[in-house]
Amino acid sequence: MSKLTLPGDPPGGVRAVGVWSIGVAVYFVAVIFRTSLGVAGLDAADRFHVNASALSTFSILQLLVYAGMQIPVGLMVDRLGTKKVLALGAVLFTIGQLGFAFSPSYGTALASRALLGCGDAMTFISVLRLGTRWFPARRGPLVGQLAALVGMAGNLISTLVLARLLHSIGWTQAFAGSALAGVVVLVLTVLFLKDHPEGHEPEPSRHHGSAYVRRQIVEAWREPGTRLGMWVHFTTQFPAMVFLLLWGLPFLVEAEGLSRATAGELLTLVVLSNMVVGLVYGQIIARHHSARLPLALCTVAATALLWAVTLAYPGTHAPMWLLIVLCAVLGACGPASMIGFDFARPANPPERQGTASGITNMGGFIASMTTLFAIGVLLDATGDDYTVAFSAVFVLQAIGVGQILRLRGRAARRERERLVASRVETVHVPA
């Protein structure tokens, strides 16, 4: 017997993979640009003559813009479609990367990263929406994890390629040259990307203006699954994001005494672990929907445990085996954060998926932004005591776990009610 296909499900197939791949390519380039500062943090501090707090402001501002744009972008995707939003995002993050390459001062560099964050914010929600429009619903968890996996491959490019370019051809040439990738994906988007397959056009919205915006946000937020998804994303994503985006390299070099080359290899391990775990988590959740929350909570517990052991390890430096295990476990944070979307997706109808995904996606980036700022401030206040600074991770994890446990029952009951209702409707659909 074939698996159940819901009425109105898109067919998937080779064409769906081709169109979706273009959207994922845009996200791939956005992640390269987003994470480029992670391998250039020490260079940026020297170039712009700034301390740890000012350096963290680069990433904080970028994430502040990103997080603040999530709900507006979700509304834009629901109203305008994926193609227009992805094309605009590609334009903005390409200009931002170019501006960062040629910035003569700290202020102009900040403005460039803000513009980059604005464009970056338009990519992932668009790719999630593209997946729901081109693939059957049962493929949702795996398609989402695959998109995140490709994004992590962008992080890998930053770690392996951009880092080498920075030290071989210099700051301006490395960042300006990478901006060409943004031009390529923009052209592909404009020429070949389509919002949905023929015969699967969404219902035209009959609502306009502020009433539509309020209704979309209120109804998405009212769903316990949306809020649970946001808190799962909040709690799981930020430890790896903070490590890869800015503070991992300085921690490994300055606190653990590693060379930049060895530190870069450990950052690469985080990315590779993320890609492997993403495939595993996607397959598990596609087959066992009830595994979503246990996977998320186990990832949080493992991350907290490894950070605690690393920071509390007696002696001058943690041993290499412990740092390797830490980085391997940090690689599970990204795939675990994708589970948040697997709670928000079934809680909302197709016409509200963009808005719900935007609310969910805010979670991890708000947590990342908060932790980036806290670590920078604590490093300056304690004379670069990384043990104290990275303890901020535990505070955010405790807050997030508390909210997850509070919402899990309500979200589960609401999801069961929706599932029963959809089965009843399916039974009554004429053959």
Short mmCIF file of C-alpha atoms in Angstrom, two decimals:
data_model
loop_
_atom_site.label_atom_id
_atom_site.label_comp_id
_atom_site.label_asym_id
_atom_site.label_seq_id
_atom_site.Cartn_x
_atom_site.Cartn_y
_atom_site.Cartn_z
CA MET A 1 0.00 0.00 0.00
CA SER A 2 1.35 3.47 -0.87
CA LYS A 3 1.72 6.12 1.75
CA LEU A 4 -1.21 8.42 2.34
CA THR A 5 -1.23 11.52 0.16
CA LEU A 6 -3.40 14.32 1.41
CA PRO A 7 -5.85 16.04 -0.97
CA GLY A 8 -4.12 18.88 -2.79
CA ASP A 9 -0.61 17.61 -2.02
CA PRO A 10 1.94 18.71 -4.65
CA PRO A 11 3.45 15.81 -6.63
CA GLY A 12 7.17 16.32 -5.96
CA GLY A 13 9.40 14.69 -8.58
CA VAL A 14 12.42 15.76 -10.60
CA ARG A 15 11.10 19.20 -11.51
CA ALA A 16 10.33 19.92 -7.86
CA VAL A 17 13.91 19.02 -6.95
CA GLY A 18 15.26 21.33 -9.68
CA VAL A 19 13.19 24.35 -8.66
CA TRP A 20 13.78 23.76 -4.96
CA SER A 21 17.53 23.47 -5.60
CA ILE A 22 17.61 27.02 -6.98
CA GLY A 23 16.00 28.33 -3.81
CA VAL A 24 18.41 26.31 -1.69
CA ALA A 25 21.34 27.72 -3.70
CA VAL A 26 20.26 31.23 -2.67
CA TYR A 27 20.17 30.13 0.97
CA PHE A 28 23.58 28.44 0.54
CA VAL A 29 25.18 31.71 -0.58
CA ALA A 30 23.39 33.67 2.15
CA VAL A 31 24.91 31.35 4.78
CA ILE A 32 28.39 31.81 3.29
CA PHE A 33 28.00 35.57 3.65
CA ARG A 34 26.36 35.30 7.10
CA THR A 35 29.13 33.14 8.57
CA SER A 36 32.05 34.83 6.83
CA LEU A 37 32.67 36.96 9.91
CA GLY A 38 33.16 33.79 11.98
CA VAL A 39 36.48 33.11 10.24
CA ALA A 40 37.38 36.81 10.00
CA GLY A 41 36.66 37.91 13.58
CA LEU A 42 40.27 38.42 14.61
CA ASP A 43 41.03 40.10 11.26
CA ALA A 44 38.04 42.42 11.71
CA ALA A 45 39.21 43.40 15.19
CA ASP A 46 42.61 44.38 13.77
CA ARG A 47 41.19 46.06 10.65
CA PHE A 48 38.71 48.26 12.50
CA HIS A 49 40.65 48.55 15.80
CA VAL A 50 37.80 47.36 18.04
CA ASN A 51 37.52 45.37 21.30
CA ALA A 52 35.44 42.24 22.02
CA SER A 53 32.19 44.11 22.71
CA ALA A 54 32.47 46.14 19.51
CA LEU A 55 33.40 43.03 17.55
CA SER A 56 30.33 41.20 18.84
CA THR A 57 28.22 44.16 17.69
CA PHE A 58 28.82 43.09 14.08
CA SER A 59 27.06 39.78 14.62
CA ILE A 60 24.52 41.18 17.08
CA LEU A 61 23.35 43.83 14.62
CA GLN A 62 23.23 41.29 11.81
CA LEU A 63 21.14 38.91 13.92
CA LEU A 64 18.99 41.76 15.29
CA VAL A 65 18.04 42.69 11.74
CA TYR A 66 17.57 39.02 10.85
CA ALA A 67 15.32 38.30 13.83
CA GLY A 68 13.37 41.52 13.43
CA MET A 69 12.69 40.71 9.78
CA GLN A 70 11.29 37.20 10.35
CA ILE A 71 7.61 38.07 10.78
CA PRO A 72 7.61 40.74 8.02
CA VAL A 73 9.37 38.27 5.71
CA GLY A 74 6.87 35.54 6.59
CA LEU A 75 4.03 37.90 5.70
CA MET A 76 5.79 38.86 2.46
CA VAL A 77 6.22 35.23 1.48
CA ASP A 78 2.55 34.50 2.19
CA ARG A 79 1.46 37.51 0.13
CA LEU A 80 4.06 37.92 -2.65
CA GLY A 81 5.36 34.39 -3.13
CA THR A 82 8.83 32.89 -2.89
CA LYS A 83 10.43 34.13 -6.11
CA LYS A 84 10.06 37.85 -5.44
CA VAL A 85 11.23 37.58 -1.83
CA LEU A 86 14.26 35.41 -2.68
CA ALA A 87 15.30 37.75 -5.51
CA LEU A 88 15.09 40.78 -3.21
CA GLY A 89 17.05 38.92 -0.55
CA ALA A 90 19.81 38.05 -3.03
CA VAL A 91 20.12 41.69 -4.08
CA LEU A 92 20.40 42.90 -0.48
CA PHE A 93 22.88 40.34 0.84
CA THR A 94 25.10 40.75 -2.24
CA ILE A 95 25.24 44.52 -1.78
CA GLY A 96 25.93 43.99 1.93
CA GLN A 97 28.84 41.63 1.23
CA LEU A 98 30.31 44.06 -1.29
CA GLY A 99 29.93 46.93 1.16
CA PHE A 100 31.71 44.93 3.85
CA ALA A 101 34.59 44.27 1.44
CA PHE A 102 35.20 47.96 0.80
CA SER A 103 34.20 49.44 4.17
CA PRO A 104 36.80 52.00 5.26
CA SER A 105 35.49 52.29 8.83
CA TYR A 106 33.72 50.44 11.60
CA GLY A 107 30.48 52.38 11.02
CA THR A 108 30.20 51.57 7.32
CA ALA A 109 31.08 47.94 8.04
CA LEU A 110 28.24 47.79 10.57
CA ALA A 111 25.80 49.21 8.02
CA SER A 112 26.93 46.61 5.48
CA ARG A 113 26.39 43.73 7.90
CA ALA A 114 22.91 45.07 8.71
CA LEU A 115 22.03 45.11 5.00
CA LEU A 116 23.45 41.62 4.65
CA GLY A 117 21.33 40.45 7.58
CA CYS A 118 18.23 41.93 5.97
CA GLY A 119 18.81 39.99 2.75
CA ASP A 120 19.77 36.82 4.61
CA ALA A 121 16.51 37.01 6.58
CA MET A 122 14.53 36.55 3.36
CA THR A 123 16.08 33.23 2.37
CA PHE A 124 15.33 30.39 4.76
CA ILE A 125 11.61 31.01 5.26
CA SER A 126 11.28 31.30 1.48
CA VAL A 127 13.03 27.96 1.01
CA LEU A 128 10.77 26.30 3.61
CA ARG A 129 7.72 27.69 1.79
CA LEU A 130 9.13 26.49 -1.54
CA GLY A 131 9.42 22.98 -0.08
CA THR A 132 5.80 22.93 1.11
CA ARG A 133 4.62 24.13 -2.32
CA TRP A 134 6.57 21.57 -4.37
CA PHE A 135 6.73 18.43 -2.17
CA PRO A 136 4.09 16.28 -0.40
CA ALA A 137 3.52 17.08 3.27
CA ARG A 138 4.99 13.77 4.43
CA ARG A 139 8.34 14.88 2.97
CA GLY A 140 8.35 18.08 5.02
CA PRO A 141 10.76 17.09 7.83
CA LEU A 142 13.31 15.57 5.45
CA VAL A 143 13.11 18.43 2.93
CA GLY A 144 13.59 20.96 5.74
CA GLN A 145 16.60 19.12 7.14
CA LEU A 146 18.14 18.83 3.65
CA ALA A 147 17.77 22.59 3.16
CA ALA A 148 19.50 23.19 6.49
CA LEU A 149 22.21 20.70 5.51
CA VAL A 150 22.96 22.64 2.33
CA GLY A 151 23.08 25.81 4.41
CA MET A 152 25.69 24.20 6.64
CA ALA A 153 27.66 23.39 3.52
CA GLY A 154 27.77 27.15 3.02
CA ASN A 155 29.25 27.43 6.49
CA LEU A 156 31.83 24.84 5.43
CA ILE A 157 32.79 27.00 2.45
CA SER A 158 33.34 29.94 4.81
CA THR A 159 35.49 27.84 7.10
CA LEU A 160 37.59 26.11 4.44
CA VAL A 161 37.69 28.46 1.45
CA LEU A 162 37.03 32.01 2.60
CA ALA A 163 39.41 31.68 5.55
CA ARG A 164 42.22 30.70 3.18
CA LEU A 165 41.36 33.47 0.73
CA LEU A 166 41.48 36.02 3.53
CA HIS A 167 45.05 35.14 4.33
CA SER A 168 46.23 34.67 0.74
CA ILE A 169 44.65 37.53 -1.25
CA GLY A 170 43.48 39.87 1.53
CA TRP A 171 40.29 41.26 3.01
CA THR A 172 38.88 43.30 0.11
CA GLN A 173 39.58 40.78 -2.62
CA ALA A 174 38.21 37.84 -0.59
CA PHE A 175 34.91 39.49 0.34
CA ALA A 176 34.39 41.21 -3.01
CA GLY A 177 35.15 38.00 -4.91
CA SER A 178 32.69 36.01 -2.81
CA ALA A 179 29.96 38.56 -3.64
CA LEU A 180 29.97 37.26 -7.23
CA ALA A 181 28.16 34.14 -5.97
CA GLY A 182 25.25 36.39 -5.01
CA VAL A 183 25.00 37.66 -8.57
CA VAL A 184 24.90 34.10 -9.92
CA VAL A 185 22.06 32.92 -7.67
CA LEU A 186 20.11 36.12 -8.35
CA VAL A 187 20.20 35.41 -12.09
CA LEU A 188 19.14 31.78 -11.53
CA THR A 189 16.24 32.91 -9.35
CA VAL A 190 14.94 35.46 -11.81
CA LEU A 191 15.20 33.13 -14.82
CA PHE A 192 14.17 29.71 -13.50
CA LEU A 193 12.50 29.72 -10.08
CA LYS A 194 8.72 29.25 -9.85
CA ASP A 195 6.58 29.59 -6.74
CA HIS A 196 4.51 26.43 -7.24
CA PRO A 197 3.76 23.67 -9.78
CA GLU A 198 1.00 24.14 -12.33
CA GLY A 199 -2.40 23.30 -10.90
CA HIS A 200 -1.34 24.00 -7.32
CA GLU A 201 -1.80 27.76 -7.21
CA PRO A 202 -2.67 29.05 -3.72
CA GLU A 203 -6.03 30.63 -3.06
CA PRO A 204 -5.82 34.39 -3.70
CA SER A 205 -5.95 36.37 -0.47
CA ARG A 206 -9.10 38.40 0.04
CA HIS A 207 -7.53 40.39 2.87
CA HIS A 208 -5.32 43.42 2.55
CA GLY A 209 -3.61 45.99 4.70
CA SER A 210 -3.15 46.02 8.45
CA ALA A 211 -6.14 43.74 9.10
CA TYR A 212 -4.47 40.96 7.12
CA VAL A 213 -1.17 41.44 8.96
CA ARG A 214 -2.79 41.36 12.38
CA ARG A 215 -4.89 38.32 11.55
CA GLN A 216 -1.93 36.33 10.23
CA ILE A 217 0.26 37.08 13.25
CA VAL A 218 -2.44 36.63 15.89
CA GLU A 219 -3.76 33.36 14.47
CA ALA A 220 -0.27 31.91 14.00
CA TRP A 221 0.78 32.92 17.54
CA ARG A 222 -2.46 31.56 19.01
CA GLU A 223 -1.44 28.05 17.99
CA PRO A 224 0.54 26.31 20.78
CA GLY A 225 2.51 24.46 18.08
CA THR A 226 3.85 27.74 16.72
CA ARG A 227 5.00 28.88 20.16
CA LEU A 228 6.46 25.47 21.01
CA GLY A 229 8.32 25.51 17.69
CA MET A 230 9.75 28.94 18.48
CA TRP A 231 11.01 27.84 21.90
CA VAL A 232 12.50 24.62 20.52
CA HIS A 233 14.33 26.73 17.95
CA PHE A 234 15.35 29.23 20.66
CA THR A 235 16.80 26.56 22.95
CA THR A 236 18.59 24.35 20.44
CA GLN A 237 20.13 26.59 17.79
CA PHE A 238 22.11 29.27 19.59
CA PRO A 239 25.07 27.36 21.15
CA ALA A 240 26.39 26.31 17.73
CA MET A 241 25.39 29.58 16.08
CA VAL A 242 27.35 31.64 18.61
CA PHE A 243 30.33 29.30 18.30
CA LEU A 244 30.41 29.35 14.49
CA LEU A 245 29.33 32.93 13.91
CA LEU A 246 31.89 34.67 16.12
CA TRP A 247 33.21 33.29 19.39
CA GLY A 248 34.35 29.77 18.52
CA LEU A 249 37.63 30.74 16.87
CA PRO A 250 38.70 33.25 19.59
CA PHE A 251 37.75 30.71 22.30
CA LEU A 252 39.78 27.91 20.75
CA VAL A 253 42.80 30.14 20.00
CA GLU A 254 42.91 32.44 23.03
CA ALA A 255 41.40 30.26 25.78
CA GLU A 256 42.45 26.78 24.63
CA GLY A 257 45.81 27.71 23.09
CA LEU A 258 45.21 26.12 19.69
CA SER A 259 46.63 27.39 16.42
CA ARG A 260 44.25 29.09 14.02
CA ALA A 261 44.59 26.15 11.63
CA THR A 262 43.60 23.62 14.31
CA ALA A 263 40.76 25.83 15.50
CA GLY A 264 39.54 26.07 11.91
CA GLU A 265 39.53 22.28 11.68
CA LEU A 266 37.36 22.06 14.81
CA LEU A 267 34.93 24.60 13.36
CA THR A 268 34.81 22.42 10.26
CA LEU A 269 33.98 19.44 12.47
CA VAL A 270 30.94 21.31 13.83
CA VAL A 271 29.71 21.85 10.29
CA LEU A 272 30.36 18.26 9.18
CA SER A 273 28.65 16.89 12.28
CA ASN A 274 25.68 19.16 11.56
CA MET A 275 25.35 17.76 8.05
CA VAL A 276 25.49 14.12 9.18
CA VAL A 277 23.14 14.60 12.14
CA GLY A 278 20.71 16.56 9.94
CA LEU A 279 20.23 13.57 7.66
CA VAL A 280 19.75 11.25 10.63
CA TYR A 281 17.26 13.53 12.42
CA GLY A 282 15.30 14.11 9.21
CA GLN A 283 14.90 10.37 8.60
CA ILE A 284 13.97 9.65 12.23
CA ILE A 285 11.30 12.35 12.40
CA ALA A 286 9.86 11.43 8.98
CA ARG A 287 9.32 7.88 10.28
CA HIS A 288 8.58 8.57 13.95
CA HIS A 289 6.79 11.86 14.52
CA SER A 290 6.76 11.31 18.29
CA ALA A 291 10.57 11.50 18.35
CA ARG A 292 10.59 15.27 17.78
CA LEU A 293 10.62 16.47 21.39
CA PRO A 294 12.90 13.74 22.80
CA LEU A 295 15.48 14.51 20.10
CA ALA A 296 15.34 18.24 20.82
CA LEU A 297 15.62 17.86 24.60
CA CYS A 298 18.39 15.25 24.38
CA THR A 299 20.37 17.61 22.15
CA VAL A 300 19.99 20.43 24.68
CA ALA A 301 21.07 18.14 27.53
CA ALA A 302 24.11 16.83 25.64
CA THR A 303 25.17 20.35 24.66
CA ALA A 304 24.88 21.64 28.23
CA LEU A 305 26.80 18.66 29.59
CA LEU A 306 29.71 19.00 27.15
CA TRP A 307 29.97 22.76 27.68
CA ALA A 308 29.95 22.27 31.47
CA VAL A 309 32.69 19.62 31.32
CA THR A 310 34.81 21.71 28.92
CA LEU A 311 34.56 24.94 30.91
CA ALA A 312 35.08 23.23 34.28
CA TYR A 313 37.95 21.00 33.16
CA PRO A 314 40.88 21.32 35.61
CA GLY A 315 44.12 22.53 34.14
CA THR A 316 45.13 25.25 31.74
CA HIS A 317 43.43 23.80 28.65
CA ALA A 318 40.81 21.16 27.92
CA PRO A 319 42.26 18.09 26.17
CA MET A 320 41.84 17.76 22.42
CA TRP A 321 39.55 14.73 22.70
CA LEU A 322 37.10 16.77 24.79
CA LEU A 323 37.11 19.68 22.32
CA ILE A 324 36.47 17.23 19.49
CA VAL A 325 33.49 15.71 21.33
CA LEU A 326 32.18 19.21 22.15
CA CYS A 327 32.32 20.27 18.51
CA ALA A 328 30.69 17.02 17.34
CA VAL A 329 27.80 17.57 19.78
CA LEU A 330 27.48 21.24 18.80
CA GLY A 331 26.88 19.94 15.28
CA ALA A 332 23.55 18.52 16.44
CA CYS A 333 22.22 21.97 17.42
CA GLY A 334 21.26 23.03 13.90
CA PRO A 335 19.30 19.85 13.06
CA ALA A 336 17.60 20.01 16.46
CA SER A 337 16.50 23.59 15.78
CA MET A 338 14.79 22.42 12.58
CA ILE A 339 12.47 20.36 14.76
CA GLY A 340 10.83 23.64 15.75
CA PHE A 341 9.43 23.96 12.24
CA ASP A 342 8.05 20.42 12.51
CA PHE A 343 5.87 21.65 15.38
CA ALA A 344 4.80 24.89 13.66
CA ARG A 345 4.08 23.32 10.25
CA PRO A 346 1.18 21.02 11.21
CA ALA A 347 -0.26 23.69 13.52
CA ASN A 348 -0.96 26.13 10.67
CA PRO A 349 -2.76 25.98 7.30
CA PRO A 350 -0.78 26.50 4.04
CA GLU A 351 -1.73 30.17 3.71
CA ARG A 352 -0.14 30.90 7.11
CA GLN A 353 3.03 28.81 6.78
CA GLY A 354 5.32 31.76 6.03
CA THR A 355 4.15 33.75 9.04
CA ALA A 356 4.37 30.74 11.37
CA SER A 357 7.85 29.88 10.09
CA GLY A 358 8.93 33.47 10.67
CA ILE A 359 7.79 33.37 14.28
CA THR A 360 9.56 30.04 14.80
CA ASN A 361 12.76 31.21 13.15
CA MET A 362 12.94 34.26 15.42
CA GLY A 363 13.57 32.05 18.43
CA GLY A 364 17.08 30.82 17.76
CA PHE A 365 18.28 34.13 16.41
CA ILE A 366 17.00 36.07 19.41
CA ALA A 367 18.83 33.60 21.67
CA SER A 368 21.99 33.85 19.53
CA MET A 369 21.92 37.63 19.53
CA THR A 370 21.45 37.74 23.31
CA THR A 371 24.28 35.28 23.92
CA LEU A 372 26.67 37.00 21.50
CA PHE A 373 26.15 40.26 23.38
CA ALA A 374 26.43 38.66 26.82
CA ILE A 375 29.69 36.88 25.95
CA GLY A 376 31.25 40.07 24.55
CA VAL A 377 30.29 42.09 27.62
CA LEU A 378 31.46 39.38 30.04
CA LEU A 379 34.78 38.98 28.23
CA ASP A 380 35.49 42.70 28.54
CA ALA A 381 34.30 42.77 32.17
CA THR A 382 36.36 39.76 33.28
CA GLY A 383 39.56 40.32 31.31
CA ASP A 384 38.77 37.64 28.71
CA ASP A 385 37.63 34.92 31.13
CA TYR A 386 35.94 32.56 28.68
CA THR A 387 34.69 30.25 31.43
CA VAL A 388 32.53 32.99 32.92
CA ALA A 389 31.54 34.39 29.53
CA PHE A 390 30.36 31.09 28.03
CA SER A 391 28.33 30.30 31.15
CA ALA A 392 25.67 32.56 29.59
CA VAL A 393 24.77 29.54 27.45
CA PHE A 394 23.28 27.72 30.45
CA VAL A 395 20.98 30.61 31.37
CA LEU A 396 19.38 30.73 27.92
CA GLN A 397 19.04 26.94 27.81
CA ALA A 398 17.27 26.88 31.18
CA ILE A 399 14.78 29.54 30.06
CA GLY A 400 14.05 27.69 26.83
CA VAL A 401 13.60 24.26 28.41
CA GLY A 402 11.15 25.73 30.91
CA GLN A 403 8.99 27.12 28.09
CA ILE A 404 9.16 23.87 26.10
CA LEU A 405 7.93 21.85 29.06
CA ARG A 406 5.15 24.36 29.69
CA LEU A 407 3.81 24.23 26.11
CA ARG A 408 4.35 20.62 25.09
CA GLY A 409 1.04 19.27 26.45
CA ARG A 410 -1.14 21.92 24.84
CA ALA A 411 0.64 21.60 21.50
CA ALA A 412 0.28 17.81 21.50
CA ARG A 413 -3.46 17.97 22.26
CA ARG A 414 -4.05 20.55 19.54
CA GLU A 415 -2.09 18.53 16.99
CA ARG A 416 -4.09 15.38 17.79
CA GLU A 417 -7.33 17.32 17.30
CA ARG A 418 -6.15 18.57 13.90
CA LEU A 419 -5.06 15.08 12.86
CA VAL A 420 -8.45 13.58 13.75
CA ALA A 421 -10.24 16.39 11.89
CA SER A 422 -8.09 15.92 8.75
CA ARG A 423 -8.75 12.16 8.76
CA VAL A 424 -12.49 12.77 8.98
CA GLU A 425 -12.30 15.21 6.04
CA THR A 426 -10.24 12.72 4.02
CA VAL A 427 -12.81 9.97 4.61
CA HIS A 428 -15.59 12.23 3.33
CA VAL A 429 -13.76 13.39 0.19
CA PRO A 430 -15.59 11.81 -2.82
CA ALA A 431 -13.54 9.26 -4.77
#
